[in-house]
CSV table of C-alpha atoms and ligand atoms in Angstrom, one decimal:
chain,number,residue,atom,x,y,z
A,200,UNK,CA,-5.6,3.7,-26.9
A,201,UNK,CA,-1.8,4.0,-27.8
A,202,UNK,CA,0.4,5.0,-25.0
A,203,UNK,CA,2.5,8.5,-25.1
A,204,UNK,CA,5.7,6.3,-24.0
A,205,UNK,CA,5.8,3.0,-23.6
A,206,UNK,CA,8.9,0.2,-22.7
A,207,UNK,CA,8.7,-3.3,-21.2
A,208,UNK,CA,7.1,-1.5,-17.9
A,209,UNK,CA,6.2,1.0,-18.5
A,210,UNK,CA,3.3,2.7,-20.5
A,211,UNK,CA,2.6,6.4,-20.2
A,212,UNK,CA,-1.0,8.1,-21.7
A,213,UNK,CA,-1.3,11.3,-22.3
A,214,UNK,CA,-4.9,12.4,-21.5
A,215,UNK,CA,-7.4,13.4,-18.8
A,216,UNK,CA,-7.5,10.4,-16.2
A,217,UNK,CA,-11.6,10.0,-16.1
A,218,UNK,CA,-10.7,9.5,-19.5
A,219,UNK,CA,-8.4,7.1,-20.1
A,220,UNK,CA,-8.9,4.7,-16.6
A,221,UNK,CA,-11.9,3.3,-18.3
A,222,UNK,CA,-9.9,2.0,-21.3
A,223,UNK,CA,-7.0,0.1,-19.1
A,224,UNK,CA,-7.0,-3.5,-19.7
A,225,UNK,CA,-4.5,-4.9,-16.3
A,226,UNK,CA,-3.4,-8.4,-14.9
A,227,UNK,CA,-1.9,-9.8,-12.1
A,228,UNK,CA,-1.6,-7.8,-8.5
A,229,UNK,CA,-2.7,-3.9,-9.3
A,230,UNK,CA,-1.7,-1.0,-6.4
A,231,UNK,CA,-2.3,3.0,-7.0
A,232,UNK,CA,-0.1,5.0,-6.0
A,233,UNK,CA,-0.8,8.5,-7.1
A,234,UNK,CA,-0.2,12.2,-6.2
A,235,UNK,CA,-3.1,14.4,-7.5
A,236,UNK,CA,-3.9,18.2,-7.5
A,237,UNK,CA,-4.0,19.6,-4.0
A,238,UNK,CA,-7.1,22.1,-4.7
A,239,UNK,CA,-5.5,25.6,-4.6
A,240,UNK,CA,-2.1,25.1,-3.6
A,241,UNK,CA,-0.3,25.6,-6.2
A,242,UNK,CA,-0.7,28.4,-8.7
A,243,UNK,CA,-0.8,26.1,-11.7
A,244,UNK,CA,-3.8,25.8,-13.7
A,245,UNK,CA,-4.1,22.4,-13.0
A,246,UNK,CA,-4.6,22.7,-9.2
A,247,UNK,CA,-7.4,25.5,-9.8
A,248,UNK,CA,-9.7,23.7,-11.8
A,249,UNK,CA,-12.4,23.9,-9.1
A,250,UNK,CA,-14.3,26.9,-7.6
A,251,UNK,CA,-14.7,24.4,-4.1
A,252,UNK,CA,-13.3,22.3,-2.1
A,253,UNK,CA,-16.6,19.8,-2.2
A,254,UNK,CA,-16.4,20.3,-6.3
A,255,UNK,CA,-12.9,18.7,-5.7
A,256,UNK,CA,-13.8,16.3,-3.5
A,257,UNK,CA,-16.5,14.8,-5.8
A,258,UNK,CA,-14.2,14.8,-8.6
A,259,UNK,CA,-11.5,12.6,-5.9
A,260,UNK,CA,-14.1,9.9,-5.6
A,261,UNK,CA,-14.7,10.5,-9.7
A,262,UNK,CA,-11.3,9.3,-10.7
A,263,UNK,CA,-10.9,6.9,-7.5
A,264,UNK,CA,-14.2,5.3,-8.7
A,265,UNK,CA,-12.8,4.8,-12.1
A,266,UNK,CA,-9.4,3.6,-10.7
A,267,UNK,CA,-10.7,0.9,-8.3
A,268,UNK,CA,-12.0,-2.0,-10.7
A,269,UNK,CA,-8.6,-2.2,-11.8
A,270,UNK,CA,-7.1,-3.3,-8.9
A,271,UNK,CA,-6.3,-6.3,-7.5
A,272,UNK,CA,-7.9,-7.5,-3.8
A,273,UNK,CA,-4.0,-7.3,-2.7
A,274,UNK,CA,-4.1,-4.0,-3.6
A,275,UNK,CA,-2.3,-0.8,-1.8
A,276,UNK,CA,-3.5,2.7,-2.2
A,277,UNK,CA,-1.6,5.6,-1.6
A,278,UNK,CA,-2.8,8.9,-2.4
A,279,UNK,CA,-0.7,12.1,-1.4
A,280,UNK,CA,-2.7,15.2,-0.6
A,281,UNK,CA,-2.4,18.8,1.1
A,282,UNK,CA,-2.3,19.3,4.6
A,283,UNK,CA,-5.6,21.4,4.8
A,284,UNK,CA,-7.8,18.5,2.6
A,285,UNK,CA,-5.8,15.6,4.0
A,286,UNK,CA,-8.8,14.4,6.5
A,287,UNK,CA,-11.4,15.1,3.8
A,288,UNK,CA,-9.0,13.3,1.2
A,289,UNK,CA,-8.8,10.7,3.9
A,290,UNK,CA,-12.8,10.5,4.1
A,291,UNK,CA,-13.1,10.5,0.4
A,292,UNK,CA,-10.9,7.4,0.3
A,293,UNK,CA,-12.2,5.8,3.1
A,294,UNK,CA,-15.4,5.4,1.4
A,295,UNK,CA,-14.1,3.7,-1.6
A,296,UNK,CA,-10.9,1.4,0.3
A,297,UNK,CA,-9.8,0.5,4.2
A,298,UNK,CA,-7.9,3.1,5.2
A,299,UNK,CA,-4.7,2.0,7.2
A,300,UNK,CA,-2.6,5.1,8.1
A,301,UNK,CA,-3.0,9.1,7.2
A,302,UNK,CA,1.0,9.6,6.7
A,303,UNK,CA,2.6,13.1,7.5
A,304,UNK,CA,5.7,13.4,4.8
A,305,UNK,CA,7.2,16.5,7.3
A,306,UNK,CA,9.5,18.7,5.1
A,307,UNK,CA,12.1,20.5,6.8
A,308,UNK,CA,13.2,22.4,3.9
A,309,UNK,CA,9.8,24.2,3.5
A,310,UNK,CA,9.9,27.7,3.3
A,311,UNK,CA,7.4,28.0,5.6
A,312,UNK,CA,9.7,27.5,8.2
A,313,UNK,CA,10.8,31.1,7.7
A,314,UNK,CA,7.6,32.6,8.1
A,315,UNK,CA,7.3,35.6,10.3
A,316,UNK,CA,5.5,34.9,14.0
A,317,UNK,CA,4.0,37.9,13.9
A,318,UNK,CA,2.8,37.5,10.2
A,319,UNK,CA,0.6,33.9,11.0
A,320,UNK,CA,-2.6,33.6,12.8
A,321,UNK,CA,-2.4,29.6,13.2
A,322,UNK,CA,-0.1,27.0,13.2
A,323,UNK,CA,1.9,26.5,9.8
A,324,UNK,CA,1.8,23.4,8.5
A,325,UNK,CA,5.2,21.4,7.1
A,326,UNK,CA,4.0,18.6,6.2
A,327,UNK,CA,2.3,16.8,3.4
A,328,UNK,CA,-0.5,14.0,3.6
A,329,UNK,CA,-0.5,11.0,2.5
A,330,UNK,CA,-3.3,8.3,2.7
A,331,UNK,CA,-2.2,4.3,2.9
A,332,UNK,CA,-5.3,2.2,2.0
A,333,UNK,CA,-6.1,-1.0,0.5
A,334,UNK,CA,-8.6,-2.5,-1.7
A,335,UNK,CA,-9.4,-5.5,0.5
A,336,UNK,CA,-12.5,-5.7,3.4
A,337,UNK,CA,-11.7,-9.2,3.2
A,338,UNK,CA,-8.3,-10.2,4.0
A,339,UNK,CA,-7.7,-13.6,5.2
A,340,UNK,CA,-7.7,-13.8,8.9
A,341,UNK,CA,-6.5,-17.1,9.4
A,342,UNK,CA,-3.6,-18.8,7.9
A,343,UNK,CA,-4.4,-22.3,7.9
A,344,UNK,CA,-8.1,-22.9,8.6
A,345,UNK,CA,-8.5,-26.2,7.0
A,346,UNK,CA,-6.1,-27.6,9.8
A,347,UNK,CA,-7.5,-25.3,12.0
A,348,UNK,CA,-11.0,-27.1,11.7
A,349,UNK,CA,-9.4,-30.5,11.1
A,350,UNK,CA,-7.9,-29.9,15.0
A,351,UNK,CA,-11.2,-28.9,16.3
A,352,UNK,CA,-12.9,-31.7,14.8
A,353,UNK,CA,-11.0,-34.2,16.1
A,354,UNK,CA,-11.0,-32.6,19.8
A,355,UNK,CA,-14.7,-32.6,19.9
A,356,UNK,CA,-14.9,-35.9,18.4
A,357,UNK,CA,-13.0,-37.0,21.2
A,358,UNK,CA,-15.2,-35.3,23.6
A,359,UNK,CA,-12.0,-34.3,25.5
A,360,UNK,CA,-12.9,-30.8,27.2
A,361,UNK,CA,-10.8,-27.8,26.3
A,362,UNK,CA,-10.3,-27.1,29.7
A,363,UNK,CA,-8.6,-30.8,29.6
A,364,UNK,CA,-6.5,-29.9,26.5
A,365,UNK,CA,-5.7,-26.1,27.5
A,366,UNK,CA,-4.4,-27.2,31.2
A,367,UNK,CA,-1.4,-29.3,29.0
A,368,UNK,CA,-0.2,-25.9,27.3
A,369,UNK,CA,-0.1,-23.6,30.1
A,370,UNK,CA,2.1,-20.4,30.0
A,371,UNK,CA,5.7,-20.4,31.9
A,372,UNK,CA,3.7,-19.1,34.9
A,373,UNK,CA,1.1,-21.6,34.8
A,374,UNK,CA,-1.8,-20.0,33.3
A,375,UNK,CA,-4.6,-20.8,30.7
A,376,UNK,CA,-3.1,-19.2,27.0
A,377,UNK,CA,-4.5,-19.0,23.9
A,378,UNK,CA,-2.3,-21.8,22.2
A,379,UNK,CA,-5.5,-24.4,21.9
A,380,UNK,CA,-8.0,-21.4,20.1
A,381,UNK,CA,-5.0,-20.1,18.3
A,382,UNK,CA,-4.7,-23.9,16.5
A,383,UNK,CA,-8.6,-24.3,16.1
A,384,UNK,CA,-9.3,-21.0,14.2
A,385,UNK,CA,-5.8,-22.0,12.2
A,386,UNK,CA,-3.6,-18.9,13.0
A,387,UNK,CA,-0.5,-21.1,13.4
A,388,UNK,CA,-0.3,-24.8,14.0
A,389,UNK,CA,1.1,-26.8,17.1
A,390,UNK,CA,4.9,-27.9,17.2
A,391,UNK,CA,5.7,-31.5,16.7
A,392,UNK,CA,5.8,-31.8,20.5
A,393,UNK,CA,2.5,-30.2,21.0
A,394,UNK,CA,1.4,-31.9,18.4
A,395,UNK,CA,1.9,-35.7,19.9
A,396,UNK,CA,1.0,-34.2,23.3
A,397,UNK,CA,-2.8,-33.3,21.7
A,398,UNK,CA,-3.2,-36.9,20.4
A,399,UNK,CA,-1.9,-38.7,23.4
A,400,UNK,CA,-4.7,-36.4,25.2
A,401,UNK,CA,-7.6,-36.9,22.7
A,402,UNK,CA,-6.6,-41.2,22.6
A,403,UNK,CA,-6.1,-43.7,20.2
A,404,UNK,CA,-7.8,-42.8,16.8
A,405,UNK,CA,-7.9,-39.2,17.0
A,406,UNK,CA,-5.9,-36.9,14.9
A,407,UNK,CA,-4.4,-39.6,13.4
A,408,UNK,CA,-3.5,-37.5,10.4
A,409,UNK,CA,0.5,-37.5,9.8
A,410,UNK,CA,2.0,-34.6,11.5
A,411,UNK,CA,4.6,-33.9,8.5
A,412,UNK,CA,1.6,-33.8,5.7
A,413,UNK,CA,0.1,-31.4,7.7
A,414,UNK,CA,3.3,-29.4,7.8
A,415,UNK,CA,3.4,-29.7,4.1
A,416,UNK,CA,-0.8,-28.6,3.5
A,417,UNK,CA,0.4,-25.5,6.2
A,418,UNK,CA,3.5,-24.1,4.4
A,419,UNK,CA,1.0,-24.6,1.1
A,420,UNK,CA,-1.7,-22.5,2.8
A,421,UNK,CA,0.6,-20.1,3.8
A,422,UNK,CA,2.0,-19.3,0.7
A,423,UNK,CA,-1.6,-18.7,-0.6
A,424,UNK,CA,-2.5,-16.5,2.3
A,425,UNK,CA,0.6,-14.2,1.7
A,426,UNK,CA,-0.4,-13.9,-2.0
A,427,UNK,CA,-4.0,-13.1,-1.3
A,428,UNK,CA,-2.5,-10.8,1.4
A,429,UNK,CA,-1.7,-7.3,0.7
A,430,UNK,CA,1.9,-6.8,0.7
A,431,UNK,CA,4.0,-5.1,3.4
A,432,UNK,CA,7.3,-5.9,3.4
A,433,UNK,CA,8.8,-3.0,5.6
A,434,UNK,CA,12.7,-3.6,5.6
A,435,UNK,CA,13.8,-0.6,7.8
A,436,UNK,CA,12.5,-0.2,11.9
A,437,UNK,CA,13.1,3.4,11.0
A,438,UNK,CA,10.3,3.4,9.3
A,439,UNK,CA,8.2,1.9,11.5
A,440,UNK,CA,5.9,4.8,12.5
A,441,UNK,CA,3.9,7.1,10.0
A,442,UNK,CA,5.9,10.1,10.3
A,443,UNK,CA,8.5,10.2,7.7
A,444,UNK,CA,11.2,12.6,7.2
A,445,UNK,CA,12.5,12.2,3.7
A,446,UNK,CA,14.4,15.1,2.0
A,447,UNK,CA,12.0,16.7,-0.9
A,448,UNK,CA,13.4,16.5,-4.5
A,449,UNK,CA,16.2,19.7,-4.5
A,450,UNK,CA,15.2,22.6,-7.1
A,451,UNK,CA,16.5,22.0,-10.3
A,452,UNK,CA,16.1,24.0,-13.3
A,453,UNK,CA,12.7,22.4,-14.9
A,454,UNK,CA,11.6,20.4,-11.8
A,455,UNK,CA,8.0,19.7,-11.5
A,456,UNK,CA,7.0,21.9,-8.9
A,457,UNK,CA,5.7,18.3,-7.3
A,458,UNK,CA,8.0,16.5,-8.0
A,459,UNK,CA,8.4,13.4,-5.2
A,460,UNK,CA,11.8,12.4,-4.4
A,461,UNK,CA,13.3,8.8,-5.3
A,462,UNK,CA,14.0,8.1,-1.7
A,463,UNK,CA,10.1,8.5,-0.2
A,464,UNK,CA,8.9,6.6,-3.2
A,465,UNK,CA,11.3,3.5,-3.0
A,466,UNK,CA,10.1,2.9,0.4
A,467,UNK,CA,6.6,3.3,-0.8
A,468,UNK,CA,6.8,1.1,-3.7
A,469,UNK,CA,9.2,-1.8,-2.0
A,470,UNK,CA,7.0,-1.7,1.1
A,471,UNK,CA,3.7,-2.2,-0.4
A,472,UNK,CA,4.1,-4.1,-3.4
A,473,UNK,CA,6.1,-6.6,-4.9
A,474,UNK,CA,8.5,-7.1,-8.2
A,475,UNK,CA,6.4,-8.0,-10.6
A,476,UNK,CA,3.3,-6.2,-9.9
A,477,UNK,CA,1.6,-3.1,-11.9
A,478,UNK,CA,1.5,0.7,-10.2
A,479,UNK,CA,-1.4,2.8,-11.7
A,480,UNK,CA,-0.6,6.7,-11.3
A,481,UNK,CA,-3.3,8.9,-12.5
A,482,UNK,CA,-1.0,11.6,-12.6
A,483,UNK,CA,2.2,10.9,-13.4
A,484,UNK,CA,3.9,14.5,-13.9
A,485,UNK,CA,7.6,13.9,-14.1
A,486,UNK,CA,6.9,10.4,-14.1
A,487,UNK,CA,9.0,9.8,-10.8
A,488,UNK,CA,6.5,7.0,-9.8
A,489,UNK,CA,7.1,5.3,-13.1
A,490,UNK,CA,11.0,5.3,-13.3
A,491,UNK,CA,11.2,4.4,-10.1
A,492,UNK,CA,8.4,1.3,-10.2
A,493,UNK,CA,10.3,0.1,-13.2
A,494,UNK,CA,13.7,0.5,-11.1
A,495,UNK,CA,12.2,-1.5,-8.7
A,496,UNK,CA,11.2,-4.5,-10.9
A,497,UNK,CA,7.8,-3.0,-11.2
A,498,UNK,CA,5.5,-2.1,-14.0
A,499,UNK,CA,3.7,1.4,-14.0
A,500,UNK,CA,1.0,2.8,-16.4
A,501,UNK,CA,1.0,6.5,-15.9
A,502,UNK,CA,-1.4,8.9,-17.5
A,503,UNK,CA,-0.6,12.8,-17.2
A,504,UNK,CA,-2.9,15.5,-19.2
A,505,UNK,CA,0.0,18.0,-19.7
A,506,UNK,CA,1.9,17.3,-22.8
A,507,UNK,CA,5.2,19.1,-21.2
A,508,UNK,CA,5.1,16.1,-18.7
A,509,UNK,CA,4.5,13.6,-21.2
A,510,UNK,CA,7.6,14.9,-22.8
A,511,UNK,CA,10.0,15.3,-19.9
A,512,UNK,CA,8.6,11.8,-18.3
A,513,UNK,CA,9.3,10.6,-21.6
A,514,UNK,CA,12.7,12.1,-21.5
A,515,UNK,CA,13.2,10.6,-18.1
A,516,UNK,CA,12.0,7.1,-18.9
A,517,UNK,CA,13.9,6.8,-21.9
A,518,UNK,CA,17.6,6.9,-20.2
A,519,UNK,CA,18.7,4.0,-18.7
A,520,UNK,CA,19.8,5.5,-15.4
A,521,UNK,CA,19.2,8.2,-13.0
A,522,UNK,CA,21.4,10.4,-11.3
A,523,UNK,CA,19.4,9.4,-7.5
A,524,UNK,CA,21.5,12.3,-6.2
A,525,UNK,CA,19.6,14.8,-8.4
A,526,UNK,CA,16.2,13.4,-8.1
A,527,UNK,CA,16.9,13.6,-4.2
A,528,UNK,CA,17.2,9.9,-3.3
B,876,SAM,C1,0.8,16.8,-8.0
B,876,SAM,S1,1.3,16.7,-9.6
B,876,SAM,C2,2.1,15.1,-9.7
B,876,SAM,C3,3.6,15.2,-9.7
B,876,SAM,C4,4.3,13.9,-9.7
B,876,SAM,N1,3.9,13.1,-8.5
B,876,SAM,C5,5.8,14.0,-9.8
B,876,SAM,O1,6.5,13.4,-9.0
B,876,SAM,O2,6.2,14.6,-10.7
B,876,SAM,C6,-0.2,16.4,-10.4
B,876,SAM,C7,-0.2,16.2,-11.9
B,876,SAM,O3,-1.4,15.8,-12.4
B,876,SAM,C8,-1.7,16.3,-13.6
B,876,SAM,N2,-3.2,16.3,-13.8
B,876,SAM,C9,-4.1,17.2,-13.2
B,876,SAM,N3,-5.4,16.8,-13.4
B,876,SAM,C10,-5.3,15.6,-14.2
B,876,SAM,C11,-6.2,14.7,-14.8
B,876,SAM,N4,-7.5,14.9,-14.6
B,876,SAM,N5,-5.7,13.6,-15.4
B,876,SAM,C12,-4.4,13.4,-15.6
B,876,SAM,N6,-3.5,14.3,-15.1
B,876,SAM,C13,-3.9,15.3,-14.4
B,876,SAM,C14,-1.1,17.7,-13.6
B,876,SAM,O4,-0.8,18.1,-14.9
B,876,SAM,C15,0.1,17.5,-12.7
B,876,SAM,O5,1.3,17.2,-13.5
């Protein structure tokens, strides 16, 4: 298969995604992050390509079914959709990833706004969906579990109760906490103090182990708990919750009438994956996902059926720069 467009992150296809997903060959930490048709939304030919909504669906879990064996178990989904399919979007990839959050991307530009009351028989919506998922069932629970059992070991070996061991580390007000069961499934590991406090308890020859080589085998686990973890690496409290407010790309002469603003996507893309790492989108239109990715250290294979796109994603990918103002950053 040779690429429509391709740089040293990028590569752009220009085909049908059930298609071309099968012929992908990917490495290394894999997300999606893809805005597809929103079933009769827009008047383009390409968002009318199915008579229902469940002929739609279907095809949803078609492409996401094709997509998935190419990413990694770190990765994050996000798929955008329309405010009337959003839950059944939602179920579709719910059946196929974990889903985390159903975003609401609220618009306050939209036209909508300026509809007359006495013209509506329901709420409007100004908002667009957006579903955050990820590949994993399995995620790690526990940081450090080998310590963890290593801990536990020793305690029972010792036959020291945990009642014993639990009445050292009571809370400021005196009661029982966790801090014991939180060491013994491995979630974090005792201070130094805490540490020389459980071996005086337990007696000579218990937990003999150094305390600073098991400092070193914990910062070693850890590092290979966050890299089996799926990022999230949320910089801004602003953007704490899941309703997000970003400004829409401005009209432009030529703008892809879907086109998704620099801003909402570089909080996407540097929340939920990291430099380095590869962003499928199955339909890349303007190919904001991809300039962006690859402004943000990332590499992106995008695949978009309308040769128009290729070209202007093409177009876009091939300067150096972007004016963010323009492109609604
Ligand atoms: C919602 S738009 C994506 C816009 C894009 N996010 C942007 O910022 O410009 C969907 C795009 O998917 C393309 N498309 C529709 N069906 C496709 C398919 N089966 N495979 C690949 N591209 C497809 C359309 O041509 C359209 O450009």
């Amino acid at each position: 298969m040779k690429p429509y467009y391709e740089d040293d992150s990028v590569q752009l296809f220009h085909g049908r995604c059930e298609d071309i997903l099968p012929g992908l060959s990917l490495t290394g930490s894999v997300h999606l992050l893809t805005d597809p048709p929103y079933f009769k939304v827009k008047d383009n030919d390409w968002d009318n390509q199915w008579s229902k909504s469940a002929e739609f669906l279907d095809w949803m879990g078609e492409w996401l079914d094709l997509a998935k064996p190419h990413l990694s178990p770190d990765a994050s989904v996000w798929v955008f959709a329309s405010p009337a399919l959003t839950s059944a979007v939602e179920s579709v990839v719910a059946q196929r990833f974990r889903v985390l959050n159903s975003v609401r991307w609220v618009k306050q530009g939209s036209m909508a706004h300026r509809a007359s009351i006495d013209s509506v028989r329901s709420h409007i919506s100004f908002w667009e969906g957006i579903v955050f998922a990820e590949q994993s069932d399995d995620e790690p629970e526990t940081v450090a579990a080998p310590i963890g059992a290593y801990i536990r070991s020793e305690r029972e070996r010792s036959g020291v109760s945990r009642t014993v061991i639990q009445a050292l580390f009571p809370s400021v007000n005196g009661n029982t906490t966790g801090a014991l069961s939180n060491w013994e499934i491995g979630y974090n590991m005792p201070s130094r103090e805490q540490y020389a406090t459980l071996r005086e308890s337990m007696g000579e020859g218990f937990l003999s182990r150094d305390y600073d080589e098991l400092v070193a085998e914990y910062v070693a686990l850890r590092r290979e708990f966050e890299d089996q973890r799926r990022p999230f690496n949320l910089k801004d409290r602003k953007r704490l919750g899941d309703i997000w407010d970003f400004p829409s790309v401005p009209p432009y002469a030529g703008r892809h009438v879907c086109e998704k603003p620099v801003g909402l996507l570089t909080h996407m893309i540097e929340t939920t994956t990291r430099p380095g790492d590869t962003i499928i989108d199955c339909f890349a239109g303007s190919g904001a996902v991809l300039d962006v990715a690859r402004q943000l250290g990332r590499k992106a294979v995008g695949i978009e059926m309308d040769e128009h796109w290729c070209k202007q994603a093409t177009k876009r990918l091939s300067q150096q720069t972007f004016d963010l103002e323009a492109l609604g950053a």
